[in-house]
Short mmCIF file of C-alpha atoms in Angstrom, two decimals:
data_model
loop_
_atom_site.label_atom_id
_atom_site.label_comp_id
_atom_site.label_asym_id
_atom_site.label_seq_id
_atom_site.Cartn_x
_atom_site.Cartn_y
_atom_site.Cartn_z
CA MET A 1 70.35 -102.00 23.43
CA LYS A 2 68.99 -101.75 26.97
CA ARG A 3 72.14 -99.90 28.03
CA SER A 4 71.66 -97.31 25.26
CA VAL A 5 68.03 -96.73 26.28
CA THR A 6 69.08 -96.29 29.93
CA ILE A 7 71.79 -93.77 29.02
CA LEU A 8 69.39 -91.85 26.78
CA SER A 9 66.73 -91.73 29.52
CA ALA A 10 69.26 -90.49 32.08
CA ALA A 11 70.48 -87.79 29.69
CA LEU A 12 66.92 -86.59 29.06
CA LEU A 13 66.23 -86.50 32.81
CA ILE A 14 69.36 -84.43 33.52
CA PHE A 15 68.51 -82.05 30.64
CA SER A 16 64.96 -81.58 31.96
CA LEU A 17 66.23 -80.81 35.48
CA LEU A 18 68.71 -78.25 34.16
CA LEU A 19 66.06 -76.61 32.00
CA PHE A 20 63.65 -76.42 34.95
CA SER A 21 66.25 -74.97 37.32
CA CYS A 22 67.27 -72.28 34.81
CA ALA A 23 63.67 -71.22 34.20
CA LYS A 24 62.72 -71.27 37.87
CA THR A 25 62.30 -67.87 39.53
CA PRO A 26 64.00 -67.44 42.94
CA GLU A 27 61.55 -68.38 45.67
CA ARG A 28 62.53 -65.39 47.77
CA GLY A 29 61.55 -62.96 45.01
CA LEU A 30 58.17 -64.63 44.55
CA ASP A 31 57.28 -63.94 48.18
CA ILE A 32 58.15 -60.24 48.13
CA ASN A 33 56.07 -57.33 46.86
CA TYR A 34 58.70 -54.67 46.25
CA LYS A 35 56.18 -52.00 45.27
CA GLN A 36 54.97 -51.23 48.78
CA GLY A 37 56.08 -48.91 51.56
CA PHE A 38 58.32 -45.89 51.10
CA SER A 39 62.00 -46.16 50.13
CA ASP A 40 64.96 -43.84 49.47
CA ILE A 41 68.22 -44.32 47.68
CA SER A 42 71.15 -44.38 50.11
CA ILE A 43 74.44 -42.48 49.88
CA GLU A 44 77.41 -44.04 51.67
CA TYR A 45 80.93 -42.67 52.09
CA SER A 46 83.40 -45.52 52.52
CA GLY A 47 86.64 -43.53 52.85
CA ASN A 48 88.59 -42.29 55.86
CA ALA A 49 87.14 -39.72 58.24
CA GLN A 50 90.67 -38.42 58.91
CA GLU A 51 93.42 -37.60 56.41
CA TYR A 52 96.82 -35.91 56.60
CA GLN A 53 97.51 -32.47 55.11
CA ALA A 54 99.14 -31.76 51.76
CA ARG A 55 98.45 -35.17 50.23
CA PRO A 56 96.36 -36.60 47.38
CA PHE A 57 92.78 -37.24 48.49
CA ASP A 58 90.29 -39.95 47.43
CA LEU A 59 86.60 -39.73 48.25
CA PRO A 60 84.82 -43.06 47.45
CA ILE A 61 80.99 -42.94 47.38
CA LEU A 62 78.47 -45.78 47.05
CA ILE A 63 74.97 -45.10 45.69
CA HIS A 64 72.46 -47.87 46.52
CA ASN A 65 69.03 -47.95 44.88
CA ASN A 66 66.54 -49.27 47.44
CA LEU A 67 63.53 -48.34 45.30
CA ALA A 68 61.29 -50.79 43.43
CA TYR A 69 62.04 -48.83 40.24
CA ASP A 70 65.10 -47.90 38.21
CA VAL A 71 66.61 -44.46 38.77
CA GLU A 72 67.98 -42.63 35.73
CA ASN A 73 70.14 -39.60 34.95
CA VAL A 74 71.73 -39.75 38.38
CA VAL A 75 73.94 -36.75 39.19
CA VAL A 76 76.15 -37.02 42.28
CA SER A 77 77.78 -33.82 43.60
CA VAL A 78 80.13 -33.08 46.48
CA LEU A 79 79.82 -29.52 47.80
CA GLY A 80 80.87 -27.49 50.82
CA PHE A 81 84.66 -27.88 51.00
CA ASP A 82 86.87 -24.85 51.58
CA GLN A 83 89.13 -25.07 48.52
CA HIS A 84 92.13 -23.95 50.54
CA TYR A 85 91.94 -27.27 52.40
CA VAL A 86 90.28 -29.58 49.87
CA GLU A 87 90.43 -29.16 46.11
CA LEU A 88 88.41 -31.72 44.15
CA PHE A 89 89.38 -32.22 40.53
CA SER A 90 85.68 -32.77 39.75
CA GLU A 91 82.71 -31.96 41.98
CA ARG A 92 80.16 -33.89 39.92
CA GLU A 93 79.80 -37.38 38.45
CA ASN A 94 77.00 -38.88 36.34
CA ILE A 95 75.41 -42.34 36.35
CA GLU A 96 73.07 -43.24 33.50
CA LEU A 97 70.96 -45.85 35.34
CA ILE A 98 70.85 -47.84 38.58
CA GLU A 99 68.46 -50.80 38.65
CA GLY A 100 65.72 -51.00 41.27
CA LYS A 101 64.68 -53.98 43.37
CA SER A 102 63.02 -56.89 41.56
CA ILE A 103 62.83 -60.67 41.60
CA PHE A 104 66.02 -60.62 39.52
CA ASN A 105 67.84 -58.12 41.78
CA ASP A 106 66.55 -58.55 45.31
CA GLY A 107 68.89 -56.00 46.88
CA GLY A 108 68.68 -53.27 44.27
CA GLY A 109 71.50 -51.89 42.15
CA LYS A 110 74.68 -50.29 43.49
CA GLU A 111 77.18 -47.96 41.84
CA GLU A 112 80.56 -46.87 43.17
CA LEU A 113 82.09 -43.49 42.38
CA LEU A 114 85.54 -42.14 43.19
CA PHE A 115 86.17 -38.41 43.54
CA ASN A 116 89.84 -37.38 43.47
CA GLY A 117 91.48 -34.27 44.81
CA GLN A 118 94.31 -32.69 46.75
CA LEU A 119 94.49 -31.68 50.41
CA GLY A 120 96.07 -28.33 51.20
CA PRO A 121 98.28 -27.38 54.16
CA LEU A 122 96.94 -26.41 57.56
CA LEU A 123 97.29 -22.85 58.75
CA PRO A 124 100.42 -22.08 60.79
CA GLY A 125 100.05 -23.32 64.37
CA ALA A 126 96.97 -25.47 63.62
CA SER A 127 97.04 -29.17 64.52
CA LYS A 128 93.87 -30.08 62.60
CA GLU A 129 91.04 -28.71 60.48
CA THR A 130 87.45 -29.98 60.36
CA GLN A 131 85.56 -29.67 57.08
CA ASN A 132 81.81 -30.31 56.84
CA TYR A 133 80.49 -31.09 53.36
CA ARG A 134 77.44 -32.60 51.68
CA ILE A 135 76.98 -35.31 49.08
CA TYR A 136 73.99 -34.70 46.80
CA ALA A 137 72.26 -37.22 44.53
CA ARG A 138 69.65 -36.09 42.03
CA TYR A 139 67.77 -38.53 39.79
CA ASN A 140 64.68 -39.22 37.68
CA SER A 141 62.34 -42.12 38.41
CA LYS A 142 58.71 -43.17 38.46
CA VAL A 143 56.09 -44.76 40.72
CA GLU A 144 53.11 -46.95 39.80
CA PHE A 145 49.84 -47.06 41.72
CA THR A 146 47.86 -50.15 40.62
CA PRO A 147 45.31 -51.22 43.27
CA SER A 148 42.21 -53.30 42.63
CA ILE A 149 39.29 -51.23 43.90
CA CYS A 150 35.53 -51.60 44.27
CA VAL A 151 33.57 -48.96 42.35
CA THR A 152 29.85 -48.25 42.01
CA GLY A 153 27.59 -45.91 40.10
CA GLN A 154 25.12 -45.68 42.99
CA LEU A 155 24.98 -42.13 44.31
CA THR A 156 23.48 -43.08 47.68
CA GLY A 157 23.44 -46.14 49.88
CA TYR A 158 26.69 -47.42 48.44
CA GLU A 159 28.27 -48.23 51.79
CA THR A 160 26.24 -51.46 51.92
CA PHE A 161 27.17 -54.60 50.00
CA GLU A 162 26.04 -54.49 46.40
CA GLY A 163 26.97 -56.77 43.53
CA SER A 164 30.33 -58.47 43.86
CA CYS A 165 32.23 -56.27 46.34
CA GLN A 166 32.02 -53.96 49.34
CA PHE A 167 32.39 -50.34 48.26
CA GLN A 168 34.73 -48.14 50.33
CA PRO A 169 34.54 -44.42 49.53
CA GLU A 170 37.92 -43.71 51.21
CA ILE A 171 41.02 -45.94 51.26
CA THR A 172 44.50 -45.36 52.69
CA PHE A 173 47.76 -46.76 51.31
CA LYS A 174 51.29 -47.11 52.66
CA GLY A 175 53.35 -46.37 49.59
CA GLN A 176 54.40 -48.08 46.37
CA GLY A 177 58.15 -48.70 46.84
CA ALA A 178 59.46 -45.17 46.23
CA PRO A 179 59.90 -41.95 48.27
CA VAL A 180 56.84 -40.54 46.48
CA GLY A 181 53.50 -42.34 46.47
CA VAL A 182 49.74 -42.30 46.81
CA THR A 183 48.62 -42.40 50.44
CA GLN A 184 44.88 -41.69 50.17
CA LEU A 185 42.17 -42.43 47.61
CA GLN A 186 38.65 -41.05 47.65
CA ILE A 187 36.08 -42.55 45.25
CA ILE A 188 33.06 -40.32 44.46
CA PRO A 189 30.26 -41.62 42.19
CA ARG A 190 28.73 -39.02 39.85
CA GLN A 191 25.68 -38.98 37.61
CA GLY A 192 25.67 -40.90 34.33
CA ARG A 193 28.04 -43.65 35.56
CA ALA A 194 30.81 -41.11 35.97
CA VAL A 195 33.26 -41.43 38.84
CA GLU A 196 35.70 -38.98 40.43
CA LEU A 197 38.92 -40.21 42.03
CA ARG A 198 40.78 -37.92 44.41
CA MET A 199 44.30 -39.01 45.33
CA LEU A 200 46.75 -37.55 47.80
CA ILE A 201 50.35 -37.89 46.62
CA GLU A 202 52.97 -37.46 49.33
CA ASN A 203 56.73 -37.28 49.58
CA LYS A 204 57.63 -39.52 52.51
CA GLY A 205 61.35 -39.67 51.71
CA LYS A 206 64.24 -37.70 53.20
CA GLY A 207 64.77 -35.58 50.08
CA ASN A 208 62.86 -33.07 47.98
CA VAL A 209 60.72 -33.51 44.86
CA GLY A 210 61.41 -31.15 42.00
CA SER A 211 58.37 -31.90 39.86
CA VAL A 212 55.95 -34.75 39.24
CA SER A 213 54.16 -35.47 35.96
CA LEU A 214 51.39 -37.84 34.99
CA GLY A 215 52.29 -40.69 32.66
CA ALA A 216 49.31 -43.04 32.36
CA ALA A 217 45.90 -42.96 34.05
CA ALA A 218 43.25 -45.62 33.47
CA LEU A 219 40.33 -47.26 35.26
CA GLY A 220 39.46 -50.76 34.09
CA GLY A 221 41.71 -50.22 31.07
CA LYS A 222 39.85 -47.05 30.03
CA PRO A 223 41.81 -43.75 29.99
CA MET A 224 40.87 -41.10 32.56
CA SER A 225 41.18 -37.34 32.53
CA CYS A 226 43.42 -36.11 35.38
CA GLU A 227 44.85 -32.88 36.72
CA PHE A 228 46.94 -31.85 39.69
CA ARG A 229 45.36 -29.53 42.23
CA GLY A 230 47.50 -27.42 44.52
CA ALA A 231 47.96 -23.91 45.86
CA ASP A 232 48.39 -21.40 43.01
CA GLN A 233 48.72 -24.28 40.55
CA GLN A 234 47.22 -24.26 37.07
CA GLU A 235 45.18 -27.30 36.02
CA THR A 236 47.85 -29.42 34.37
CA SER A 237 49.45 -32.86 34.18
CA LEU A 238 52.71 -31.45 35.58
CA PHE A 239 53.17 -30.18 39.13
CA SER A 240 56.28 -28.36 40.36
CA PHE A 241 56.95 -28.68 44.08
CA GLU A 242 58.12 -25.67 46.02
CA SER A 243 61.01 -26.07 48.47
CA GLU A 244 60.12 -28.44 51.33
CA GLN A 245 56.62 -29.08 49.88
CA LYS A 246 55.53 -32.63 50.68
CA LYS A 247 52.12 -33.27 49.10
CA VAL A 248 49.81 -32.58 46.17
CA ASN A 249 46.32 -33.70 45.13
CA LEU A 250 45.54 -35.48 41.88
CA LEU A 251 41.94 -35.38 40.58
CA CYS A 252 40.82 -37.90 37.94
CA THR A 253 37.46 -38.50 36.27
CA GLY A 254 36.36 -41.60 34.38
CA PHE A 255 33.33 -43.71 33.49
CA LEU A 256 32.07 -47.01 34.88
CA SER A 257 30.82 -50.08 33.03
CA SER A 258 27.88 -50.58 35.41
CA GLU A 259 25.94 -48.80 38.13
CA ASN A 260 26.30 -51.85 40.36
CA ALA A 261 29.39 -52.37 42.49
CA TYR A 262 32.21 -54.32 40.87
CA MET A 263 35.98 -54.80 41.19
CA THR A 264 38.29 -53.12 38.70
CA THR A 265 41.93 -52.08 38.38
CA LEU A 266 43.19 -48.52 38.74
CA LEU A 267 46.43 -47.49 37.02
CA ILE A 268 48.27 -44.29 37.85
CA GLU A 269 51.83 -43.80 36.57
CA LEU A 270 53.82 -40.83 37.88
CA PHE A 271 57.24 -39.57 36.78
CA TYR A 272 59.27 -37.35 39.10
CA ASP A 273 62.72 -35.93 39.78
CA TYR A 274 64.20 -36.12 43.25
CA GLU A 275 67.17 -34.87 45.23
CA ILE A 276 68.57 -36.25 48.48
CA ASN A 277 71.73 -35.32 50.38
CA VAL A 278 73.78 -36.41 53.38
CA GLN A 279 76.29 -34.49 55.48
CA GLN A 280 79.79 -35.81 56.11
CA THR A 281 82.81 -34.56 58.04
CA LEU A 282 86.48 -34.75 57.12
CA THR A 283 89.23 -34.00 59.65
CA ILE A 284 92.59 -32.95 58.22
CA LEU A 285 95.59 -33.68 60.44
CA GLU A 286 99.06 -32.08 60.38
#
């Protein structure tokens, strides 16, 4: 009888340990806030820099998502080859989704693509040919701006301590784990417990933003009214970036629960499309 009880107790102990270990979140992930700083996806070519003429050609490409968010509808293109020397059977490949960094995927998702083609002959008398080309990656993603901020309904004298927190009318930020993010926040109290939030959204990545649209906007769980403000831009929840444009202002208005200073949570969700490219060189030998 005692032996049976001992075996049963040991079995329960082992089961409890296994259950605990399966449910436990990796310690490394718990210590990391992925939604900070600015990040880009990376494009890596893992093939040969030199190939011989008149042979089949493989161009392997690795796309690595370093963002704190998933990227979707990824389109990878290879452009710039002189078709006399390099003929690709397909210049474009699609990836539905690549996971972003999280406690379950500390390094971010990776996807490998293989472009196939044929190398042509060199011109008579030539010993080699150098071809410069670019690999483009275009995708859709989002960024979330969720700081806890001190707000107040006091129109004057709000730089001193009031209530439960110290009000700061201007705050700077260093990104939210994507190439696009909020870098500045200005909090302006208005009459009747209204508040105006002015945010500077910047592209700090190596690529270009096509457009950015507003998903959700709330202060303390209450929806806000927001609009993008830029040169020659209509008041709207969608902003289209011109070539090489790097920043845009977002203006939001909401209402406070009290005139006294208190801490609350701001939520801004932005959706955007992005394109990044890298240059590579292929040398064709005789």
